[in-house]
XYZ file of C-alpha atoms in Angstrom:
520
model
C 274.269 199.336 167.466
C 274.840 195.809 166.268
C 278.312 194.357 166.159
C 279.379 192.343 163.136
C 281.487 189.240 163.612
C 282.210 186.613 160.981
C 283.772 183.187 161.470
C 284.114 180.942 158.433
C 286.050 177.720 158.002
C 287.228 175.721 155.021
C 285.902 172.225 154.401
C 289.085 170.492 153.355
C 290.107 169.113 156.764
C 288.424 167.910 159.935
C 288.267 170.753 162.445
C 286.190 171.767 165.434
C 285.998 175.306 166.705
C 285.188 175.962 170.351
C 281.986 177.603 171.369
C 282.386 181.289 170.754
C 280.799 184.366 169.345
C 279.357 182.500 166.341
C 278.843 179.074 167.878
C 280.508 175.766 167.079
C 281.488 174.545 163.593
C 282.626 170.974 163.010
C 284.022 170.230 159.535
C 284.606 166.866 157.893
C 285.631 165.789 154.397
C 282.102 164.715 153.572
C 280.229 167.474 155.386
C 279.937 169.243 158.731
C 277.797 170.850 161.422
C 277.476 174.387 162.784
C 275.260 176.086 165.394
C 274.210 179.506 166.622
C 276.108 181.026 169.585
C 275.399 179.314 172.969
C 273.164 176.675 171.360
C 271.005 175.068 172.798
C 270.820 178.037 175.194
C 269.642 181.466 174.129
C 271.844 183.282 171.671
C 273.266 186.663 172.774
C 271.847 189.971 171.427
C 273.474 192.184 168.830
C 275.105 189.375 166.917
C 275.747 188.711 163.217
C 277.447 185.576 161.918
C 278.178 184.488 158.349
C 278.852 180.893 157.283
C 280.117 180.037 153.798
C 280.219 176.395 152.785
C 282.255 175.200 149.799
C 281.982 171.733 148.305
C 284.626 169.957 146.211
C 284.461 170.332 142.410
C 281.446 168.745 140.678
C 279.593 168.404 143.950
C 276.815 170.341 145.628
C 275.640 170.888 149.225
C 272.645 169.448 151.105
C 271.698 171.507 154.187
C 269.459 170.311 157.063
C 268.198 172.243 160.123
C 267.558 170.381 163.400
C 264.042 170.312 164.775
C 265.204 172.002 167.966
C 264.863 175.416 166.435
C 263.626 178.740 167.779
C 264.243 182.285 166.489
C 262.308 185.434 167.379
C 259.308 185.592 165.049
C 258.521 188.786 163.087
C 256.719 189.975 159.968
C 258.852 188.962 156.948
C 261.614 188.094 159.461
C 262.836 191.697 159.624
C 264.437 191.241 163.056
C 266.164 188.008 164.126
C 266.473 185.664 161.166
C 268.552 183.209 159.090
C 269.291 184.059 155.445
C 270.502 181.427 152.950
C 271.892 182.283 149.482
C 272.883 180.013 146.630
C 276.483 181.021 146.085
C 279.574 182.314 147.868
C 278.548 185.987 148.199
C 276.027 188.116 150.018
C 274.642 189.187 146.644
C 274.177 185.608 145.363
C 270.602 184.516 144.585
C 268.605 184.246 147.795
C 267.043 180.909 148.688
C 265.055 182.036 151.728
C 264.833 183.987 154.993
C 263.645 182.082 158.055
C 262.499 182.805 161.647
C 259.886 181.641 164.165
C 259.402 178.206 165.724
C 259.278 176.133 162.536
C 262.624 174.871 161.267
C 263.499 175.629 157.591
C 263.042 172.882 154.974
C 265.801 170.838 153.347
C 267.981 172.979 151.065
C 270.248 171.922 148.167
C 272.666 174.252 146.473
C 272.870 174.531 142.701
C 276.640 174.598 142.808
C 279.588 174.301 145.123
C 278.708 177.138 147.525
C 276.147 178.181 150.124
C 276.128 181.514 151.939
C 274.349 181.581 155.334
C 273.918 184.576 157.656
C 272.446 184.644 161.186
C 271.290 188.019 162.616
C 270.129 188.808 166.163
C 268.953 192.235 167.304
C 269.016 193.608 170.838
C 265.666 192.239 172.066
C 263.838 188.904 172.589
C 266.542 186.280 172.296
C 265.694 182.597 171.646
C 267.310 179.130 171.562
C 268.734 179.419 168.089
C 269.511 176.663 165.581
C 271.721 173.712 164.664
C 272.421 172.788 161.043
C 274.260 169.950 159.321
C 275.384 169.577 155.749
C 276.969 167.014 153.455
C 278.379 166.980 149.968
C 276.738 165.072 147.151
C 277.397 164.593 143.453
C 276.166 167.399 141.259
C 273.348 166.159 138.983
C 274.771 168.194 136.099
C 277.821 165.887 136.033
C 276.103 162.529 136.510
C 276.987 161.433 132.943
C 280.690 161.856 133.612
C 280.731 159.297 136.360
C 283.285 159.319 139.138
C 285.581 162.315 138.606
C 289.288 161.674 138.299
C 291.637 163.069 140.938
C 292.726 166.604 140.181
C 296.456 167.244 139.650
C 298.316 169.389 142.144
C 298.566 172.905 140.655
C 299.962 175.804 142.709
C 302.283 178.726 141.909
C 304.249 181.149 144.088
C 304.611 184.741 142.838
C 306.446 187.771 144.250
C 308.293 190.977 143.418
C 307.161 194.532 142.627
C 305.184 193.269 139.624
C 304.453 190.076 137.712
C 302.185 188.302 135.251
C 299.735 185.535 136.144
C 298.322 183.629 133.205
C 296.554 180.373 132.493
C 299.223 179.306 129.996
C 301.580 178.630 132.913
C 299.604 175.457 133.674
C 300.697 173.797 130.453
C 304.142 175.429 130.230
C 305.144 174.253 133.699
C 303.652 170.787 133.178
C 301.151 171.065 136.009
C 298.392 169.364 134.010
C 297.622 168.032 130.567
C 295.403 169.899 128.162
C 292.743 167.187 128.539
C 292.624 167.232 132.350
C 290.396 169.285 134.608
C 292.345 171.781 136.708
C 291.883 173.633 139.984
C 294.976 175.863 140.126
C 295.980 178.561 142.616
C 298.504 181.387 142.331
C 299.766 182.808 145.640
C 300.986 186.416 145.430
C 303.124 187.523 148.367
C 303.873 191.228 148.834
C 306.322 192.838 151.308
C 305.053 193.667 154.801
C 302.686 196.664 155.022
C 302.108 196.389 151.282
C 299.005 195.735 149.234
C 298.319 194.209 145.826
C 296.670 195.661 142.729
C 295.371 193.189 140.118
C 294.830 194.484 136.583
C 293.003 192.230 134.115
C 294.839 192.127 130.758
C 293.005 189.239 129.086
C 290.013 187.157 130.107
C 287.722 184.696 128.319
C 285.727 181.720 129.551
C 285.090 178.930 127.062
C 281.704 178.144 128.658
C 280.558 181.605 129.593
C 278.052 181.967 132.468
C 278.538 178.330 133.492
C 280.309 178.751 136.803
C 280.166 175.039 137.517
C 282.415 174.331 134.552
C 284.879 177.245 134.584
C 285.593 180.347 136.649
C 288.381 182.589 137.967
C 288.228 183.545 141.653
C 290.250 186.068 143.672
C 290.904 185.734 147.419
C 292.257 188.416 149.765
C 294.297 187.104 152.701
C 294.048 183.333 152.199
C 292.569 180.681 149.929
C 289.654 180.056 152.276
C 286.178 180.711 151.047
C 285.620 183.436 153.650
C 288.348 185.510 151.956
C 286.771 185.219 148.518
C 286.673 188.717 146.999
C 285.274 188.081 143.560
C 284.448 185.306 141.151
C 284.329 185.657 137.361
C 282.593 183.190 135.075
C 280.771 185.460 132.612
C 282.121 187.598 129.774
C 283.555 190.464 131.860
C 286.199 190.694 134.592
C 287.216 193.879 136.425
C 290.369 195.017 138.215
C 290.660 194.339 141.953
C 292.503 196.134 144.758
C 293.461 193.787 147.625
C 293.940 195.128 151.138
C 296.295 192.451 152.453
C 299.823 191.352 151.591
C 298.630 187.932 150.366
C 296.486 187.448 147.317
C 295.272 184.226 145.732
C 294.026 183.759 142.169
C 292.196 180.510 141.484
C 291.100 178.962 138.200
C 288.735 176.048 137.840
C 288.104 174.454 134.431
C 286.731 171.008 133.658
C 287.824 168.822 130.745
C 285.531 170.637 128.326
C 286.610 174.134 129.388
C 290.381 174.021 129.108
C 290.338 176.717 126.393
C 289.326 179.219 129.047
C 292.118 181.710 129.576
C 293.096 184.755 131.607
C 296.094 187.060 132.026
C 296.503 189.299 135.080
C 299.186 191.868 135.972
C 299.833 192.220 139.690
C 301.613 195.223 141.243
C 302.603 195.557 144.878
C 302.294 199.025 146.421
C 302.188 200.953 149.644
C 299.873 203.691 150.777
C 301.129 207.298 151.100
C 303.270 208.896 152.345
C 305.616 207.531 149.697
C 309.219 206.706 150.411
C 312.210 208.044 148.474
C 312.504 205.051 146.136
C 308.815 204.981 145.195
C 306.568 206.767 142.684
C 303.230 208.323 143.619
C 300.395 207.205 141.325
C 297.841 209.855 142.414
C 295.489 207.019 143.447
C 296.819 206.302 146.935
C 299.502 204.062 145.471
C 303.274 204.254 145.899
C 304.929 201.869 143.463
C 308.587 201.005 142.954
C 310.582 203.475 140.839
C 311.702 200.662 138.530
C 308.117 200.395 137.253
C 308.051 203.963 135.895
C 308.272 204.237 132.081
C 308.671 200.479 131.625
C 306.017 200.274 128.918
C 303.435 198.715 131.273
C 300.694 200.549 133.149
C 301.131 199.638 136.815
C 298.997 202.420 138.304
C 295.221 202.501 138.183
C 295.581 205.417 135.774
C 298.618 205.676 133.459
C 300.501 208.214 135.568
C 303.617 206.040 135.508
C 303.722 205.988 131.684
C 303.002 209.648 130.943
C 305.805 211.914 129.671
C 308.072 208.971 128.968
C 308.732 209.512 125.243
C 311.827 211.661 125.755
C 313.282 209.235 128.244
C 312.829 206.272 125.920
C 314.583 208.055 123.064
C 317.560 208.833 125.288
C 317.748 205.214 126.409
C 317.873 204.006 122.802
C 320.751 206.332 121.974
C 322.588 205.412 125.126
C 322.342 201.717 124.363
C 324.049 202.080 120.976
C 327.473 200.421 120.979
C 330.445 201.048 118.686
C 329.368 198.420 116.177
C 325.898 199.895 115.773
C 327.342 203.391 115.481
C 329.779 202.283 112.770
C 327.033 200.594 110.761
C 324.798 203.647 110.974
C 327.647 205.987 110.016
C 328.709 203.923 106.967
C 325.113 203.666 105.811
C 324.609 207.422 106.078
C 327.842 208.088 104.108
C 326.768 205.745 101.310
C 323.363 207.403 101.080
C 324.976 210.851 101.014
C 327.408 209.852 98.248
C 324.600 208.403 96.144
C 322.620 211.584 96.612
C 325.530 213.777 95.465
C 326.163 211.575 92.410
C 322.502 211.734 91.488
C 322.504 215.537 91.661
C 325.654 215.774 89.527
C 324.199 213.445 86.889
C 321.022 215.489 86.736
C 323.016 218.688 86.252
C 325.448 217.338 83.640
C 323.034 215.357 81.508
C 321.137 218.319 79.916
C 324.471 220.116 79.149
C 325.797 217.117 77.219
C 322.725 217.021 75.011
C 323.159 220.727 74.186
C 326.811 220.317 73.241
C 326.086 217.384 70.935
C 323.478 219.369 69.010
C 325.219 222.729 68.963
C 326.618 222.279 65.449
C 323.185 221.554 64.049
C 321.637 224.602 65.664
C 320.013 226.980 63.162
C 319.716 230.513 64.572
C 317.111 231.513 61.960
C 314.633 228.957 63.386
C 314.705 230.676 66.759
C 314.989 234.256 65.510
C 311.468 235.090 66.631
C 312.108 233.924 70.189
C 315.674 234.955 70.963
C 316.125 238.096 68.829
C 314.340 241.363 68.450
C 311.304 241.442 66.166
C 312.362 241.525 62.492
C 312.416 244.834 60.701
C 312.890 246.025 57.206
C 315.599 248.291 55.847
C 314.154 250.431 53.115
C 315.958 250.785 49.850
C 318.129 253.881 49.480
C 318.850 255.593 46.202
C 322.237 255.899 44.635
C 324.148 259.130 44.446
C 323.674 261.719 41.763
C 326.423 260.102 39.689
C 324.141 257.277 38.552
C 323.728 256.824 34.864
C 320.765 258.063 32.885
C 319.810 254.460 32.065
C 319.360 253.727 35.717
C 317.226 256.814 36.065
C 315.091 255.686 33.216
C 314.520 252.328 34.948
C 313.641 254.123 38.123
C 311.114 256.240 36.257
C 309.540 253.071 34.863
C 309.356 251.659 38.373
C 307.647 254.829 39.525
C 305.054 254.491 36.771
C 304.429 250.880 37.735
C 303.965 251.903 41.329
C 301.573 254.646 40.276
C 299.535 252.157 38.279
C 299.424 249.739 41.201
C 298.215 252.451 43.547
C 295.574 253.624 41.144
C 294.299 250.075 40.660
C 294.154 249.159 44.382
C 292.497 252.285 45.809
C 289.925 254.802 44.792
C 291.064 258.114 43.380
C 290.902 260.879 45.899
C 292.158 263.668 43.709
C 291.378 263.863 40.004
C 294.931 264.677 39.043
C 296.147 261.358 40.500
C 294.222 259.224 38.051
C 292.756 261.754 35.622
C 291.888 261.346 31.979
C 295.528 261.715 31.078
C 295.976 257.945 31.734
C 299.472 257.961 33.149
C 299.531 254.225 32.800
C 299.806 254.450 29.032
C 303.134 253.190 27.724
C 302.999 254.647 24.216
C 305.663 257.276 24.719
C 303.254 260.266 24.822
C 304.342 263.736 25.663
C 302.852 263.572 29.109
C 304.838 260.479 29.900
C 307.997 261.976 28.591
C 307.516 265.061 30.677
C 306.878 262.954 33.739
C 310.058 261.012 33.136
C 312.120 264.120 32.736
C 310.667 265.677 35.840
C 311.232 262.523 37.799
C 314.820 262.284 36.647
C 315.429 265.891 37.635
C 313.938 265.360 41.100
C 315.762 262.118 41.766
C 319.063 263.679 40.691
C 318.896 266.162 43.580
C 317.365 263.658 46.008
C 319.591 262.984 49.054
C 319.919 259.473 50.463
C 316.890 258.591 52.597
C 317.368 257.307 56.091
C 316.148 253.849 56.961
C 312.732 253.600 58.593
C 311.309 250.653 60.474
C 307.811 249.624 59.656
C 305.385 249.121 62.500
C 304.715 245.446 63.262
C 301.624 244.098 61.555
C 298.906 242.962 63.899
C 298.055 239.275 64.052
C 300.800 238.281 61.580
C 303.995 236.397 62.249
C 307.021 237.774 60.320
C 309.256 234.866 59.485
C 311.397 236.609 56.784
C 314.237 239.003 57.432
C 314.376 241.348 54.403
C 317.145 243.865 53.930
C 318.209 246.171 51.063
C 321.351 248.218 51.610
C 323.015 250.664 49.222
C 326.202 249.273 47.637
C 328.705 251.168 45.550
C 329.608 248.091 43.562
C 326.098 246.921 42.837
C 324.780 247.452 39.362
C 321.107 247.663 40.323
C 319.399 250.304 42.378
C 317.327 247.901 44.463
C 318.315 244.290 43.950
C 315.909 242.321 46.164
C 316.675 238.839 44.944
C 320.240 238.882 46.249
C 319.459 240.219 49.728
C 316.528 238.069 50.881
C 317.242 235.752 53.789
C 314.749 232.953 53.833
C 313.755 230.356 56.338
C 311.596 227.389 55.589
C 308.029 228.578 55.004
C 305.084 227.962 52.728
C 305.092 229.185 49.103
C 302.071 231.458 49.383
C 303.611 233.284 52.351
C 306.916 233.783 50.492
C 305.213 235.297 47.416
C 303.202 237.651 49.561
C 306.309 238.949 51.318
C 308.178 239.472 48.017
C 305.413 241.679 46.729
C 305.331 243.593 49.975
C 309.077 244.239 49.727
C 308.764 245.642 46.223
C 306.036 247.975 47.312
C 307.933 249.150 50.377
C 311.070 249.901 48.332
C 309.168 252.301 46.080
C 306.972 253.812 48.748
C 309.884 254.670 50.999
C 311.635 256.834 48.349
C 308.885 258.274 46.155
C 305.876 258.840 48.321
C 307.327 262.016 49.745
C 308.068 263.565 46.312
C 304.898 262.613 44.558
C 303.080 265.697 45.641
C 306.031 267.914 44.589
C 306.055 266.332 41.179
C 302.368 266.881 40.691
C 302.705 270.475 41.796
C 305.545 271.045 39.284
C 303.535 269.374 36.568
C 300.542 271.593 37.163
């Protein structure tokens, strides 16, 4: 099985590495040179080397392969080969894969990075290669001219958690808003700890233009070989670092200073968790002080679940005497106002009733608050009444008889026969009727009062009463005993007639048949 070894060096200082597993690499400020292992002798089998070259800002890389070149040939270079990609990662766009006896052509990067990998299998080794490179001005920035020196911009971060944001550049006076920046944030965690980076805010002013603005994350150092990810598009994802040192880098030219980012870092340890740590259920043990602090420090919000009760208790515990006094006084004032309002609502209707009590007319509410009105029928006087009164009563009886004959059809011939009881000429028949009536009424006992059944679909608004009186001169004086309430004239007349009829009917209806029988 092949072994995988990677040696990569930064390009900021002059350095020469001794011949080793991945050959020699000489770096200079303006370029460098690197070779395959044991060059110009045969390279060893089972070898894999990766070289990442990074140029300064606004520059690109020119790569040249020496003519003394020999790598095992194969179809599509599936065995020993050299692979070159345009970018800092193994998934960057591929430029070409080379093998055989013919050296690769001249290569120029489109940006600041080149990724080169050399692979040798276990058979048929060859001489290998030697390559040189230099940095040149990027054609995309030729109109800008000679770039100005970049200001020094570095930050040191530590602790169980913290915030890294682009606004720190301006707040701390590292650079002006009109200057290009290449800033680095160094995050240092305790020994045997790791770092979790959670993206809170991210936006690039010139999206998908990595030459003008980007945010890069390094794991272990700020060298290009430790580059974990690079964001220059519209999306950035969270990153879990495996070392105790993390580096966040932001590059933005003069026209991209509105690019921004905000990252939360959390240091953690792997399980088993210690006594003063909290287990996040994602192989993370964070500090207990980060639990229920209103910020999600775990990959999933385990540290912020079930924290509502705790926060309420903290608020109550933090109340001092002054706050308690203010709250108590406010509650008392509200309670007093509530009691006063209830008392006012209760007393106000009672006052209105007392003011209008004198003007209250019971007759206007008789239908609602009293029993339904009833009539007291007229009662006759005792047998000691005078003959004149009896004569008037006989006349009333005749009038009633006439009224009954006129309003209804005759059922029996003797009620309305040819005798014409309505005649008032003093005939013998009339005289006999008067005498008989007087004789009957003389022995007639007082009649008890009888209530009339309520009339359907008619409102009774008069209370009519006729009571026997020893001192009264009339047998049934209706005019003195009527109690009226305001009503219309036609209703009043109708009720007066009804009263007259009821007074006669109540006393004489029973004895009419007896009188007729006596007369026959």
